[in-house]
XYZ file of C-alpha atoms in Angstrom:
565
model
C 86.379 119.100 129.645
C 87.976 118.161 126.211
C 91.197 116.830 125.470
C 93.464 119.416 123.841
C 95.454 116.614 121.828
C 92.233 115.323 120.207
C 91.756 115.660 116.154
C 90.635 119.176 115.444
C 88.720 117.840 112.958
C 85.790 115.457 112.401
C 84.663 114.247 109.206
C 81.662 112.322 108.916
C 81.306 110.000 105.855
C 78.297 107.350 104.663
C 75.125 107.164 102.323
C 72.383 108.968 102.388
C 70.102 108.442 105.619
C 72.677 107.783 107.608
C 72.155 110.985 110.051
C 75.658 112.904 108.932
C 73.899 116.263 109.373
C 72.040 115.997 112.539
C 74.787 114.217 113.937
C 77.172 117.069 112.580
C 75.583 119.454 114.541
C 74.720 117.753 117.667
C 78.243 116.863 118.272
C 79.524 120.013 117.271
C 77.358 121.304 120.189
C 78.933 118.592 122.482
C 82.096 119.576 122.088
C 81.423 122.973 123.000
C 81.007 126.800 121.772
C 84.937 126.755 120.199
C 83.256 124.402 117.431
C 81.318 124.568 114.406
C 79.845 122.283 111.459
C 79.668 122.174 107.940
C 77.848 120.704 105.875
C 79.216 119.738 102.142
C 75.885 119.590 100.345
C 74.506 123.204 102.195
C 78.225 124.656 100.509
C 77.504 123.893 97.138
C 74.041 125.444 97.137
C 75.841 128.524 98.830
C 78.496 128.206 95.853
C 75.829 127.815 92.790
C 72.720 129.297 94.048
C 70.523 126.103 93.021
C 69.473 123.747 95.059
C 70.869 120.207 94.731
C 68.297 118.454 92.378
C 67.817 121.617 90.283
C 71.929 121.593 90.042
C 71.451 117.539 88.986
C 68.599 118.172 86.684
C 69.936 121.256 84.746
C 73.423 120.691 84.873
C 74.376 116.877 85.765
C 76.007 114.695 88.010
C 79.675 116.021 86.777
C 78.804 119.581 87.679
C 77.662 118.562 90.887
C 80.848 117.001 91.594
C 82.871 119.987 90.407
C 81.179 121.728 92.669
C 81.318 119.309 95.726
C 85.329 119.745 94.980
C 84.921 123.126 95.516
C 82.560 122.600 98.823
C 85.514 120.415 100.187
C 87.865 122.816 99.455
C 85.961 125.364 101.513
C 87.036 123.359 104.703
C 90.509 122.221 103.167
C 91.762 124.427 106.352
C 89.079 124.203 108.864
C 89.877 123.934 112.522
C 87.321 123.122 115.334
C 85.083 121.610 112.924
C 82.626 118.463 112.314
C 81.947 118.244 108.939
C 79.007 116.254 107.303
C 79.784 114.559 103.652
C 77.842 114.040 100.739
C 77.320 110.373 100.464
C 79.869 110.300 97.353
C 81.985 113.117 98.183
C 84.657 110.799 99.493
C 84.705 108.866 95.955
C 87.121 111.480 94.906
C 90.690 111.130 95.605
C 91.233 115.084 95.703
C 88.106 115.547 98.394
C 89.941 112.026 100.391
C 93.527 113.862 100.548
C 92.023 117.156 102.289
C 88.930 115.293 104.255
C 91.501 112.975 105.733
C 93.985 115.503 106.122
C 94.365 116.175 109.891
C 90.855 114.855 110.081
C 89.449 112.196 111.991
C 87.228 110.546 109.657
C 83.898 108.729 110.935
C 81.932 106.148 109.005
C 78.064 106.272 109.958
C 76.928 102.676 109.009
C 73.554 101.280 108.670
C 72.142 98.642 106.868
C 70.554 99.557 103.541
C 66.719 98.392 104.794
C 67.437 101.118 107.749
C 69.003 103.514 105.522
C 65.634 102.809 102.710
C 62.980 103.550 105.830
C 64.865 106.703 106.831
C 64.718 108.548 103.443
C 60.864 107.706 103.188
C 60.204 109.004 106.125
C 57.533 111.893 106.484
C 60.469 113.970 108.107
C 62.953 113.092 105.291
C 63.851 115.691 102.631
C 63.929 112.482 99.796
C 63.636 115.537 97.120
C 67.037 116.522 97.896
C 68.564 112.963 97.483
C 68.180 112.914 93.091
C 70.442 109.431 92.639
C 67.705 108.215 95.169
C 65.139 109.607 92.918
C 62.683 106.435 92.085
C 60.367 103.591 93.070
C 62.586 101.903 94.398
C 65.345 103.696 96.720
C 66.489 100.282 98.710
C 67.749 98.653 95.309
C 69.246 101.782 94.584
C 71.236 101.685 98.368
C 71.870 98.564 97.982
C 74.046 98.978 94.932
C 75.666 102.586 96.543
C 76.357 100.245 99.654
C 78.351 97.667 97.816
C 79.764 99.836 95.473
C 81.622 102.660 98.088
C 81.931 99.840 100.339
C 85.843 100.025 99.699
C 86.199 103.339 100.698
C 83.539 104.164 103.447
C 85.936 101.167 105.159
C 89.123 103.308 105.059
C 87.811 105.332 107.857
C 89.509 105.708 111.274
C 86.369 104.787 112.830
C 83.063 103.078 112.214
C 79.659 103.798 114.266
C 77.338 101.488 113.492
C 74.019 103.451 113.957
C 71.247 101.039 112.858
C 69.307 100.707 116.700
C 70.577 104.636 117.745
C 69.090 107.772 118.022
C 71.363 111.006 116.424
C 72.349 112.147 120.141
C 73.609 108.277 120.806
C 75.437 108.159 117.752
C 76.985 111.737 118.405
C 77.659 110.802 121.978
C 79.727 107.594 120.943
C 81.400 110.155 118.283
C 82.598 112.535 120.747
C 84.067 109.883 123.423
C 85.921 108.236 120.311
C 87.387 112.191 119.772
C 87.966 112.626 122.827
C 89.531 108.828 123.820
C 90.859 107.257 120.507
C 91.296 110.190 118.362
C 94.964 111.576 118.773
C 95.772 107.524 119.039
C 93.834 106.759 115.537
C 95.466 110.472 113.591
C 98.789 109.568 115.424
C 99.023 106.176 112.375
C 102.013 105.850 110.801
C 102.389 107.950 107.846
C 102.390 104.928 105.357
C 98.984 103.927 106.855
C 97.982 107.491 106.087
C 99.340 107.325 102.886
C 97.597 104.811 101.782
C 94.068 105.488 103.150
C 94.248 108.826 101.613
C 95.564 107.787 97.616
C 98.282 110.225 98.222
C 100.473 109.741 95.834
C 103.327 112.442 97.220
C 105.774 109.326 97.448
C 106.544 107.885 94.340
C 109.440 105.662 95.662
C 106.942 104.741 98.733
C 104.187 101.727 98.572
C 101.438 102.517 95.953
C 99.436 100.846 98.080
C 98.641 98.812 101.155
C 96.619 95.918 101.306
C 95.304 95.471 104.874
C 93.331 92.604 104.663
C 92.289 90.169 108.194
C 94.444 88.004 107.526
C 97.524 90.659 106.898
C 98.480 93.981 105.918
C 101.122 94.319 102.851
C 102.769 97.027 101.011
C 102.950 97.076 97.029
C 105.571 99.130 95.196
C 105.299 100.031 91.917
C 108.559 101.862 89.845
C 111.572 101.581 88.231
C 114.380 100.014 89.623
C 112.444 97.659 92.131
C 113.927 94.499 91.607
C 117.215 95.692 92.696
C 115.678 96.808 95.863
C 114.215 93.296 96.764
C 116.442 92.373 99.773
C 116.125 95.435 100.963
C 112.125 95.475 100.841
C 111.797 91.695 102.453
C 114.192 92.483 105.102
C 111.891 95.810 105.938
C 109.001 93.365 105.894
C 110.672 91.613 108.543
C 111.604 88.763 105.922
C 114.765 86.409 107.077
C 115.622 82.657 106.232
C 116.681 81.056 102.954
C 114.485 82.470 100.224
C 113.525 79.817 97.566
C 112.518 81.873 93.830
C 110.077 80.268 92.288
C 110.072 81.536 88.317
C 109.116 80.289 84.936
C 111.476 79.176 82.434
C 111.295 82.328 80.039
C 111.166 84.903 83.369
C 114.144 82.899 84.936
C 116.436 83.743 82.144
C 115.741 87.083 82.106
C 115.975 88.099 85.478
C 117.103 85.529 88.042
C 120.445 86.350 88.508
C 119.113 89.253 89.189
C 117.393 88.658 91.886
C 119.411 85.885 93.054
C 121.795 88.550 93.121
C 120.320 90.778 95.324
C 119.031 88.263 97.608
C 122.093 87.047 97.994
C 123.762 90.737 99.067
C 121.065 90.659 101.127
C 121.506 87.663 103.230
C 118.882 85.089 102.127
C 120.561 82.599 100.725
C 118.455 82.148 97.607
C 117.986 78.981 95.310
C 115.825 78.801 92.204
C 113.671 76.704 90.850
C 111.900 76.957 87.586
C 108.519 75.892 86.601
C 107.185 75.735 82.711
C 105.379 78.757 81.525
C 101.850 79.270 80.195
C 98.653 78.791 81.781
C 98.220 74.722 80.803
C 101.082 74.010 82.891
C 98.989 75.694 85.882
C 98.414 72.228 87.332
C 98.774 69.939 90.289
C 101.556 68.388 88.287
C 103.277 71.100 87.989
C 102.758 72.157 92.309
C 103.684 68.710 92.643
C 107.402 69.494 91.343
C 107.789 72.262 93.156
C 106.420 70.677 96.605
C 109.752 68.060 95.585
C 112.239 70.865 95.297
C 111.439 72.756 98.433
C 111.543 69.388 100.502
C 115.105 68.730 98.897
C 116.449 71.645 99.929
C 114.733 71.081 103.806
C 113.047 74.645 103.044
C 111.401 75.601 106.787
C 108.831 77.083 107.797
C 110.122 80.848 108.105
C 112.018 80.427 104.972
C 110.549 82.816 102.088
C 108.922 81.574 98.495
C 109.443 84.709 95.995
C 107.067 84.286 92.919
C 108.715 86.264 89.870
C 107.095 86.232 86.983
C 103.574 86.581 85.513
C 99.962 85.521 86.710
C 100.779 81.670 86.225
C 103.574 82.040 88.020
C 102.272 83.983 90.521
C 99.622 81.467 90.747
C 101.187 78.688 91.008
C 104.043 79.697 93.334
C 101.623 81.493 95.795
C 99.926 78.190 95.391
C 102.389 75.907 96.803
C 103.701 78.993 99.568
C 100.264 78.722 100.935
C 100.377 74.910 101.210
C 103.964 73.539 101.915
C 104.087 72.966 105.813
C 100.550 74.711 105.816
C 101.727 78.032 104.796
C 105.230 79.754 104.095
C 105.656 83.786 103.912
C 105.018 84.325 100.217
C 106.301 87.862 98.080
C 105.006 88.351 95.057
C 107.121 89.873 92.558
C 105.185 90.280 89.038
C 106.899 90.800 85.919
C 103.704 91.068 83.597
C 101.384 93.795 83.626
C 98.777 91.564 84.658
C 100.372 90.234 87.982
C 101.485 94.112 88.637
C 97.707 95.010 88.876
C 95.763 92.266 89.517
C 97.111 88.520 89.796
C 100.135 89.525 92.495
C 97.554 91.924 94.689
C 94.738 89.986 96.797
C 96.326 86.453 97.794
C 93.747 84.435 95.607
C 96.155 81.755 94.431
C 95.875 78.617 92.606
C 96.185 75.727 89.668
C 93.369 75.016 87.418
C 91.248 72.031 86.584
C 90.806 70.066 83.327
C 86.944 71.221 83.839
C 87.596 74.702 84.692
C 89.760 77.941 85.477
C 91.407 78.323 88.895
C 89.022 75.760 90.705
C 91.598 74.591 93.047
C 92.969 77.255 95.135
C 93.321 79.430 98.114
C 92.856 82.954 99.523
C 96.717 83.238 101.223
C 97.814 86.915 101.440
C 101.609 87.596 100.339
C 103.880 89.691 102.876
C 105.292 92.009 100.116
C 104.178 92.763 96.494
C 107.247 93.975 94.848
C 106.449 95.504 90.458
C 109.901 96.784 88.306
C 107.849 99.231 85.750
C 111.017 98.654 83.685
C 110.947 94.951 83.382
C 107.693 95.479 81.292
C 109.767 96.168 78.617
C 111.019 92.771 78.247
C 107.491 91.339 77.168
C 106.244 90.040 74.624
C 104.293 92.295 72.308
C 101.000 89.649 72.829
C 101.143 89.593 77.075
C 102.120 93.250 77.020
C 98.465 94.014 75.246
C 96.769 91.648 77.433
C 97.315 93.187 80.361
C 96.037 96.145 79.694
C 92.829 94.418 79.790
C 92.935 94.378 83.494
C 93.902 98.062 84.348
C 90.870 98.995 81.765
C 88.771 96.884 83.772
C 89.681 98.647 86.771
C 88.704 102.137 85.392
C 85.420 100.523 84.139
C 84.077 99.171 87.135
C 86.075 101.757 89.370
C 87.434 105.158 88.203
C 86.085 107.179 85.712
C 89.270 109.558 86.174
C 91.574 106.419 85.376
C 89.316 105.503 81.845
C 89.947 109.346 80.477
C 93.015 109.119 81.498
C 93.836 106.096 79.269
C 91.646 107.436 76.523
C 93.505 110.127 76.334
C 97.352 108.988 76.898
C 96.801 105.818 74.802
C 99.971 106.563 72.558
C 101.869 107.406 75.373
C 101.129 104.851 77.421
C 101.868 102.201 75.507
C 105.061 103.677 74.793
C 105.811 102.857 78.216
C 106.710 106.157 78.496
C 107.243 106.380 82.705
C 105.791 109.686 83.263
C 103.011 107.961 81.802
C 102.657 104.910 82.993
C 103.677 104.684 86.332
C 101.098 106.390 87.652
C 98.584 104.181 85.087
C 100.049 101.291 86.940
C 100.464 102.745 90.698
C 97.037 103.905 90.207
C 95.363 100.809 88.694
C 97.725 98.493 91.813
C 95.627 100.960 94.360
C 92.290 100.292 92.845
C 93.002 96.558 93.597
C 94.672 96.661 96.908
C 91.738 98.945 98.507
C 89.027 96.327 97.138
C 90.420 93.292 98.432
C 90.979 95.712 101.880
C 87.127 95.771 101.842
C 86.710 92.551 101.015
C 89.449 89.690 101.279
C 87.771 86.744 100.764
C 85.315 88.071 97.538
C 81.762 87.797 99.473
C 80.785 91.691 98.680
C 82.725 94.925 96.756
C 85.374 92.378 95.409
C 82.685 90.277 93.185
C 82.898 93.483 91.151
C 86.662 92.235 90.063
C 85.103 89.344 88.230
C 83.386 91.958 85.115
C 84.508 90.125 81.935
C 85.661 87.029 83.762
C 82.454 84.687 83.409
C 82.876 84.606 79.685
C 86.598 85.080 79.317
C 86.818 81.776 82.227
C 84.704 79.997 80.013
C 86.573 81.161 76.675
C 89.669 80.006 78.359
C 88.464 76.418 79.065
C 86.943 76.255 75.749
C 90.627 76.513 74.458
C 92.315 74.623 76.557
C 94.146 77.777 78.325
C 96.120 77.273 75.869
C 95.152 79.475 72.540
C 93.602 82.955 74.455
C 95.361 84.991 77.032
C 94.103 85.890 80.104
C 93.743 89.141 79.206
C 92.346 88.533 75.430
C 89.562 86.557 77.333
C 88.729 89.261 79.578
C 88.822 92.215 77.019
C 86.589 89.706 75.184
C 84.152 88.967 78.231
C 84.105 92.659 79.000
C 82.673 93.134 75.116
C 80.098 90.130 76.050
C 78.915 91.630 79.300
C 77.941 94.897 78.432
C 76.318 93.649 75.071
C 74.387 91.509 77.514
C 73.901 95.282 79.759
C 72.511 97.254 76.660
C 70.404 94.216 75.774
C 68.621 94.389 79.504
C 68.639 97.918 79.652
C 70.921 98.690 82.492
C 73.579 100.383 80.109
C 73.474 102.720 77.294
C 75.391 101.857 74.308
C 77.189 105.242 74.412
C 78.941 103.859 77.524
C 78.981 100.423 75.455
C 80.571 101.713 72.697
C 83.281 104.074 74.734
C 84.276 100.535 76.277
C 84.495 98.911 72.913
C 86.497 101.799 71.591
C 88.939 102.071 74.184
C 89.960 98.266 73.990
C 90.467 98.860 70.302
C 93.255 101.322 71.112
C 94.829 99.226 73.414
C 94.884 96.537 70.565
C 92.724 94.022 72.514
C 90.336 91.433 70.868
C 86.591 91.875 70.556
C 85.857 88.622 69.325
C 87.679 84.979 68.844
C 85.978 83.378 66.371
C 86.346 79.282 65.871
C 85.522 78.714 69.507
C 82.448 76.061 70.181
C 79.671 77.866 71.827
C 78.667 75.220 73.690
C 82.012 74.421 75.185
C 81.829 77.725 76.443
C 78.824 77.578 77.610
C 79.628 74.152 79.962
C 82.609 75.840 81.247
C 80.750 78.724 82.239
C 78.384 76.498 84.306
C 81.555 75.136 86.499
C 82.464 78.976 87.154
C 82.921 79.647 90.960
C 80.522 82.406 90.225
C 77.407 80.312 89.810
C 75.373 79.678 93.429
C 72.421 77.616 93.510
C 72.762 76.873 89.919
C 72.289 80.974 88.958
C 75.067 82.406 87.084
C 75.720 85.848 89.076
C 76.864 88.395 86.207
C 78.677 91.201 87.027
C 77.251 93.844 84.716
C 78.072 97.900 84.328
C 75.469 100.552 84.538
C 77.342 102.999 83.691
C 81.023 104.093 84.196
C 82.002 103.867 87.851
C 78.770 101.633 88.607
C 78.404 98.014 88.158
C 75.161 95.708 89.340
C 75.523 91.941 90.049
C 72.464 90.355 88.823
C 71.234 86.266 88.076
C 68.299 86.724 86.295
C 70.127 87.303 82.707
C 67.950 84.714 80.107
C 69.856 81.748 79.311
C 69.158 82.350 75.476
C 70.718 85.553 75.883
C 73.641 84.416 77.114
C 73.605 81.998 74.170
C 73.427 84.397 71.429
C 75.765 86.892 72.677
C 78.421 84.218 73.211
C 77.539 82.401 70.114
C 78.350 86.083 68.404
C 81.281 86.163 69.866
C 82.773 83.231 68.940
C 80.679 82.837 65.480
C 83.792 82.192 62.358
């Protein structure tokens, strides 16, 4: 007997060799003659007649996605259903919104070596798998493993099917229906929200980070700093707050927010810190540590970080450490803290010898972004963060890259129409990494593309002469020089990178720096292990590699280029 309040549908997600279709349609069977499966892949052949590596060959991966849409579509309103996925199907925010919609969505795990001897199998149809197509199909699930990581995790449930048979693994899928299911669809709408990308509530969280070690909201639109109180006390936030903001930031907006935290009940007292990144120092904690102790600050009693990265840094920095850990809120007022530096809880100071070296992973309780406030920057930091939300469509979202290549002018009008879903967007991108991956082990090394030569450009100077972001942008151009050069990119994609930097206004190259200088700094980089620099590298748009077998004299030239007067 089934239970009538179960999901009434089942959506099976996970790479190829991971049983979806024979487990489709044994469970289907389980739960008896009122259901049926489906099968995404056997939809689009219906749809275009070909079969799946004639439609790659002839037509391309793209049309094969249009037409995967279109397969998803087909079961948009499905009842009574288990549907099998396409291993990527799910990498497309359209196909999440209706697969997750009323669905309960199963993750059929396996280990990459199990997924590798399943596909060569005499009984496996490996023709039909083309991005499998190769010598060498474990490298190649390897890199699909790591790289949809972040979003095979958003589902209700995982199986993890390495040691069982399909009937097993259908057998634990139907008592999870049947048991858990109404429990795991009955989530709160914002969890929903976020798991799905739906983006139907533009005055709701952009995104949630639910990480091990705590689950956050971060909203992103006009008019949010005025609604600060209001968001800490829904985060169950109380106490006196203390605002920890840079000079420049303070004087901009800290009556602001003094303001509203005061309405709001917190009692707020703020202390200002000197801005740019070489005042990120222990020094500079060590003030701050002196202020909060004056003031008796508690353990329950809020830090709020406004301002940008450094600040975020540095203030997240001494949250995480005075009376071993205070609740934190981030509230950026760069673009660079809205979609990277404010979302993840890596905070920090850096060392004479290197970039960020002393720090912690300490998540925030609340990420709070005013679109407007970006207005107030400064042409320079303005540019510079756009560095980051490029980045993101890079190594993440090939939707979010045209979109920016072709809404440049308006975008950097600020135009809100424009950007706030650019920025709400970009914030998600982030949030459902480090939701994957908190503590940067796996998917989240994939963050660092551009950072091992913009760290090292950074030390080179002093943190004093290059942005953040300038570095980056600059590391990004370094990095897939080194790609092209290896032969895991083509310089089409190369050049589409370098192209849509240049109409973001971002540097290319910073000439006067030493080489060598670089070089040393890049050898300190938390990214080196046993003495191998690990390079995060793109293979195409979408698809990055991690390798630590780039030449040294490589690396050489192509920094020495970019640096050369």
């Amino acid at each position: 007997m089934t239970n009538r309040h179960a999901p009434r549908r089942i959506v099976l997600i996970g790479l190829p060799g991971s049983g979806k279709t024979s487990v489709a349609r044994l469970l289907a069977r389980r739960l008896g003659n009122s259901w049926s499966h489906g099968d995404t892949d056997d939809q689009v052949m219906k749809l275009d007649g070909r079969s799946i590596p004639d439609i790659f060959s002839e037509s391309g991966e793209d049309a094969f996605r249009r037409l995967e849409q279109q397969a998803v579509a087909e079961y948009d309103r499905r009842e009574h259903i288990v549907i099998s996925t396409g291993g990527g199907a799910v990498l497309d925010p359209v196909n999440r919104r209706r697969l997750w919609q009323n669905g309960l969505v199963i993750f059929l795990k396996a280990r990459p070596e199990t997924l590798a001897e399943r596909v060569n199998s005499p009984n496996s149809q490996a023709e039909a798998r083309p991005l499998l197509a190769g010598d060498d199909p474990l490298t190649r699930l390897q890199e699909l493993a790591r790289r949809r990581a972040p979003t095979y995790d958003l589902a209700d449930w995982t199986i993890q099917t390495d040691a069982l048979f399909p009937d097993q693994v259908a057998e634990e899928a139907f008592h999870v229906h049947q048991r858990l299911g109404e429990q795991l669809l009955g989530r709160s709408n914002r969890d929903r929200a976020w798991r799905t990308d739906d983006q139907s509530t533009p005055d709701g969280p952009a995104a949630w980070v639910n990480a091990s070690t705590g689950s956050y909201p971060v909203y992103t639109a006009s008019g949010e700093l005025d609604r600060l109180a209001e968001r800490m006390r829904e985060a169950g936030l109380k106490g006196r707050a203390t605002v920890v903001a840079d000079v420049r930031v303070a004087a901009l907006y800290g009556e602001q927010v003094l303001g509203s935290l005061r309405e709001g009940g917190f009692d707020p007292e703020l202390i200002t810190i000197p801005s740019g990144e070489e005042n990120k120092h222990l020094g500079t904690i060590s003030d701050v540590y002196d202020r909060l102790l004056e003031r008796k600050s508690e353990r329950g009693d809020p830090v709020v970080a406004l301002g940008g990265g450094v600040a975020t840094d540095m203030a997240g920095f001494a949250a995480a450490t005075y009376l071993r850990g205070v609740p934190l809120v981030h509230v950026p007022t760069s673009l660079l803290g809205m979609v990277d530096a404010a979302i993840g809880g890596k905070v920090g100071v850096d060392h004479a010898r290197g970039k960020n070296l002393i720090g912690a992973f300490y998540q925030p309780c609340l990420v709070l972004a005013d679109v407007d406030v970006l207005r107030s920057l400064p042409s320079r930091d303005l540019t510079a963060g756009w560095a980051e939300v490029i980045k993101h469509a890079l190594i993440m979202d090939a939707a979010l890259l045209q979109n920016l290549e072709q809404h440049t002018k308006e975008i950097l009008k600020l135009d809100g129409a424009a950007v706030t879903p650019v920025l709400r967007r970009s914030a998600r991108l982030k949030a459902n990494v480090v939701s994957a991956d908190e503590r940067e082990s796996g998917a989240r090394m994939t963050l660092n593309y551009g950072h091992t030569i913009g760290h090292g450009i950074e030390a080179a100077t002093s943190f004093s002469a290059v942005l953040h972001g300038e570095a980056v942008a600059i590391g990004m151009q370094g990095a897939a020089e080194i790609a092209v050069r290896i032969g895991i990119l083509s310089a089409d994609v190369a050049e589409r990178q370098r192209r849509v930097l240049q109409q973001f206004g971002l540097p290319l190259r910073w000439p006067g720096v030493n080489a060598d200088a670089v070089i040393e700094a890049m050898s300190l980089d938390k990214k080196v292990s046993a003495k191998k620099q690990r390079w995060v590298l793109l293979s195409d748009v979408g698809r990055t590699v991690t390798r630590d077998d780039v030449p040294a004299e490589l690396v050489r030239e192509v920094v020495a280029g970019l640096v050369a007067p």
